[in-house]
XYZ file of C-alpha atoms in Angstrom:
76
model
C 0.404 -0.116 -0.167
C 2.992 2.206 0.634
C 4.235 1.752 -2.623
C 1.251 2.939 -4.348
C 0.709 6.084 -2.538
C 4.246 6.585 -2.811
C 4.315 6.691 -7.049
C 1.699 8.701 -6.808
C 3.777 10.898 -4.738
C 6.428 10.809 -6.663
C 4.243 11.017 -10.667
C 2.066 14.541 -9.045
C 5.589 15.817 -8.551
C 5.584 16.026 -12.345
C 2.750 18.446 -12.967
C 1.816 17.626 -15.985
C -1.882 16.668 -17.167
C -0.955 12.451 -17.487
C 0.856 12.598 -14.121
C -1.696 14.463 -12.051
C -4.552 12.338 -13.844
C -2.515 8.783 -12.664
C -1.830 10.225 -9.235
C -5.133 10.558 -9.089
C -6.363 7.537 -10.214
C -4.593 5.364 -8.628
C -4.323 6.859 -5.161
C -8.296 6.497 -5.654
C -7.576 2.790 -5.695
C -6.154 2.272 -3.105
C -8.030 4.122 -1.152
C -6.772 7.767 -0.617
C -9.453 9.433 -0.789
C -7.520 12.181 1.055
C -4.853 12.679 -1.524
C -6.897 11.381 -4.982
C -9.132 15.138 -3.974
C -5.844 16.960 -4.076
C -4.735 16.185 -6.887
C -8.101 15.759 -8.446
C -8.263 19.787 -7.870
C -5.094 20.131 -9.303
C -6.010 18.593 -12.412
C -8.826 20.410 -12.982
C -7.342 23.348 -11.643
C -4.915 23.534 -14.081
C -7.661 22.632 -17.445
C -9.456 26.053 -16.045
C -6.439 28.129 -16.099
C -6.158 26.771 -19.677
C -9.055 27.765 -20.688
C -10.064 23.382 -20.940
C -13.162 23.216 -19.644
C -13.455 20.315 -22.224
C -11.391 18.147 -20.978
C -12.193 19.589 -17.231
C -16.106 18.205 -17.349
C -15.011 15.066 -19.019
C -12.177 14.113 -16.394
C -14.715 14.559 -13.544
C -18.104 12.961 -15.930
C -15.421 9.818 -15.328
C -15.842 9.081 -11.754
C -19.125 10.855 -9.630
C -17.846 10.566 -6.426
C -14.688 13.177 -7.701
C -17.979 15.657 -8.255
C -19.090 15.270 -4.960
C -16.811 15.450 -2.863
C -15.249 17.902 -5.143
C -19.186 19.600 -4.808
C -19.217 19.766 -8.538
C -22.946 18.862 -10.117
C -21.850 18.234 -14.060
C -24.834 19.130 -15.742
C -25.488 18.097 -19.615
């Protein structure tokens, strides 16, 4: 379990979208929801700062739990 958390932290240090997404996913799979949500927030924040609204929407749409925990309600 510790190795999974360490892997997520290493990926998140790269601070690119792909690495942050992977860090968020593996953290949630490893049941480290607090860390996973932190990475999720960083992914969404980067997309929004770059005016990539569609990508932020697609990322959050994949996991309803992230929407609820971040206080986001996505409408189609």
